[in-house]
mmCIF file of C-alpha atoms in Angstrom:
data_model
loop_
_atom_site.group_PDB
_atom_site.id
_atom_site.type_symbol
_atom_site.label_atom_id
_atom_site.label_comp_id
_atom_site.label_asym_id
_atom_site.label_seq_id
_atom_site.Cartn_x
_atom_site.Cartn_y
_atom_site.Cartn_z
ATOM 1 C CA MET A 45 87.818 140.059 166.893
ATOM 2 C CA ILE A 46 86.314 138.733 163.662
ATOM 3 C CA LYS A 47 84.478 135.429 164.041
ATOM 4 C CA GLN A 48 85.269 132.682 161.556
ATOM 5 C CA ILE A 49 82.728 130.231 160.167
ATOM 6 C CA TYR A 50 83.487 127.049 158.225
ATOM 7 C CA VAL A 51 80.777 126.141 155.712
ATOM 8 C CA VAL A 52 80.734 122.637 154.211
ATOM 9 C CA GLU A 53 78.155 122.701 151.397
ATOM 10 C CA ASP A 54 78.361 121.039 147.992
ATOM 11 C CA ASP A 55 75.935 123.335 146.160
ATOM 12 C CA GLN A 56 77.958 126.246 144.748
ATOM 13 C CA ASP A 57 74.982 128.635 144.642
ATOM 14 C CA ILE A 58 74.118 127.975 148.276
ATOM 15 C CA ARG A 59 77.795 128.397 149.277
ATOM 16 C CA GLN A 60 77.930 131.754 147.503
ATOM 17 C CA ILE A 61 74.706 132.997 149.100
ATOM 18 C CA ILE A 62 75.841 131.943 152.569
ATOM 19 C CA GLU A 63 79.270 133.473 152.017
ATOM 20 C CA PHE A 64 77.739 136.763 150.897
ATOM 21 C CA ILE A 65 75.292 137.132 153.788
ATOM 22 C CA LEU A 66 77.832 136.102 156.414
ATOM 23 C CA GLU A 67 80.541 138.409 155.092
ATOM 24 C CA GLU A 68 77.997 141.251 155.009
ATOM 25 C CA GLU A 69 77.488 140.587 158.734
ATOM 26 C CA GLY A 70 81.228 140.837 159.348
ATOM 27 C CA TYR A 71 82.115 137.147 159.622
ATOM 28 C CA GLN A 72 85.156 135.571 158.009
ATOM 29 C CA VAL A 73 83.996 132.583 155.962
ATOM 30 C CA ARG A 74 85.855 129.522 154.696
ATOM 31 C CA LEU A 75 83.981 127.438 152.162
ATOM 32 C CA PHE A 76 84.373 123.739 151.453
ATOM 33 C CA PRO A 77 82.497 121.862 148.694
ATOM 34 C CA ASP A 78 83.120 118.445 150.236
ATOM 35 C CA VAL A 79 84.524 116.507 153.173
ATOM 36 C CA THR A 80 87.889 115.968 151.480
ATOM 37 C CA SER A 81 88.619 119.690 151.102
ATOM 38 C CA PHE A 82 87.456 120.274 154.685
ATOM 39 C CA HIS A 83 89.830 117.600 156.005
ATOM 40 C CA ALA A 84 92.706 119.166 154.068
ATOM 41 C CA VAL A 85 92.542 122.298 156.266
ATOM 42 C CA MET A 86 90.776 121.022 159.381
ATOM 43 C CA ALA A 87 93.925 121.065 161.497
ATOM 44 C CA ASP A 88 95.151 124.428 160.191
ATOM 45 C CA ASP A 89 92.758 126.699 162.023
ATOM 46 C CA THR A 90 89.881 126.621 164.484
ATOM 47 C CA PRO A 91 86.646 128.376 163.523
ATOM 48 C CA ASP A 92 84.023 129.821 165.846
ATOM 49 C CA LEU A 93 81.235 127.780 164.211
ATOM 50 C CA TYR A 94 80.693 124.952 161.722
ATOM 51 C CA LEU A 95 77.803 125.039 159.243
ATOM 52 C CA LEU A 96 77.459 121.562 157.706
ATOM 53 C CA ASP A 97 75.252 120.224 154.949
ATOM 54 C CA VAL A 98 74.109 116.634 155.497
ATOM 55 C CA MET A 99 74.361 115.280 151.952
ATOM 56 C CA LEU A 100 77.840 115.759 150.501
ATOM 57 C CA PRO A 101 79.384 114.154 147.397
ATOM 58 C CA ASP A 102 82.128 112.332 149.307
ATOM 59 C CA GLY A 103 80.659 111.892 152.745
ATOM 60 C CA ASN A 104 77.988 112.900 155.158
ATOM 61 C CA GLY A 105 77.665 116.004 157.300
ATOM 62 C CA LEU A 106 76.387 113.926 160.216
ATOM 63 C CA GLU A 107 79.542 111.812 160.156
ATOM 64 C CA LEU A 108 81.585 115.000 159.979
ATOM 65 C CA CYS A 109 79.646 116.352 162.956
ATOM 66 C CA ARG A 110 80.395 113.200 164.979
ATOM 67 C CA GLU A 111 84.055 113.436 163.953
ATOM 68 C CA ILE A 112 84.263 117.037 165.197
ATOM 69 C CA ARG A 113 82.604 116.065 168.485
ATOM 70 C CA THR A 114 85.219 113.380 169.135
ATOM 71 C CA ASN A 115 88.174 115.711 168.481
ATOM 72 C CA GLN A 116 89.254 117.118 171.863
ATOM 73 C CA LYS A 117 90.645 120.294 170.298
ATOM 74 C CA ILE A 118 87.401 121.343 168.563
ATOM 75 C CA LYS A 119 84.620 119.327 170.230
ATOM 76 C CA ASP A 120 83.011 122.332 171.924
ATOM 77 C CA ILE A 121 82.725 124.528 168.816
ATOM 78 C CA PRO A 122 79.068 125.045 167.825
ATOM 79 C CA ILE A 123 77.752 123.046 164.873
ATOM 80 C CA ILE A 124 74.682 123.887 162.823
ATOM 81 C CA VAL A 125 73.506 121.207 160.400
ATOM 82 C CA MET A 126 71.532 121.994 157.219
ATOM 83 C CA SER A 127 69.405 119.613 155.199
ATOM 84 C CA ALA A 128 66.591 119.572 152.671
ATOM 85 C CA HIS A 129 65.700 115.958 153.452
ATOM 86 C CA ALA A 130 66.453 115.203 157.092
ATOM 87 C CA ARG A 131 64.222 116.155 159.982
ATOM 88 C CA PRO A 132 65.567 117.875 163.115
ATOM 89 C CA GLU A 133 64.788 114.951 165.425
ATOM 90 C CA ASN A 134 66.784 112.624 163.152
ATOM 91 C CA ILE A 135 69.724 115.036 163.068
ATOM 92 C CA PHE A 136 69.911 115.486 166.824
ATOM 93 C CA GLY A 137 69.599 111.736 167.333
ATOM 94 C CA GLN A 138 72.579 111.023 165.080
ATOM 95 C CA CYS A 139 74.817 113.982 165.834
ATOM 96 C CA SER A 140 75.306 116.366 168.722
ATOM 97 C CA ALA A 141 74.638 119.458 166.628
ATOM 98 C CA ASN A 142 73.719 122.680 168.404
ATOM 99 C CA ASP A 143 71.032 123.596 165.890
ATOM 100 C CA PHE A 144 69.376 122.634 162.610
ATOM 101 C CA ILE A 145 68.379 124.601 159.499
ATOM 102 C CA SER A 146 65.917 123.164 157.009
ATOM 103 C CA LYS A 147 66.447 123.873 153.306
ATOM 104 C CA PRO A 148 65.207 125.893 151.605
ATOM 105 C CA PHE A 149 66.139 128.318 154.326
ATOM 106 C CA ASP A 150 65.330 131.854 155.282
ATOM 107 C CA LEU A 151 68.419 134.083 155.311
ATOM 108 C CA ASN A 152 67.313 135.805 158.504
ATOM 109 C CA GLU A 153 66.916 132.414 160.201
ATOM 110 C CA ILE A 154 70.486 131.435 159.318
ATOM 111 C CA LEU A 155 71.846 134.729 160.628
ATOM 112 C CA TYR A 156 69.791 134.462 163.816
ATOM 113 C CA LYS A 157 70.885 130.889 164.542
ATOM 114 C CA ILE A 158 74.541 131.626 163.825
ATOM 115 C CA LYS A 159 74.565 134.745 166.011
ATOM 116 C CA LYS A 160 72.813 132.832 168.780
ATOM 117 C CA GLN A 161 75.363 129.985 168.751
ATOM 118 C CA ILE A 162 78.393 132.257 168.529
ATOM 119 C CA THR A 163 77.048 134.404 171.392
ATOM 120 C CA LEU A 164 76.449 131.321 173.558
ATOM 121 C CA HIS A 165 79.916 129.956 172.850
#
């Protein structure tokens, strides 16, 4: 069964790179440039993993992470948070993310962390 990943990232270039590498690995990817577009489809489907940027044009990935964690239907789905500005200890203190990726990121690191979380889940 193909694993699905939701990516909430406002930078179009980063979204395209992530989409390309994840699809090359056989994942199905849904991309969202902001919180509003994510909310529009949030109830439609349940992914196997969320990949959330912290700084978004209409919200915050940490708030989105907390929102996911309080939703009984999806609260156990792994969440990886990405940020160029936040530090891991700040992320984990504000949100119950499963992992953290610092930007700029290494493509192999993203793949490793995603595979690890999907395997554990």
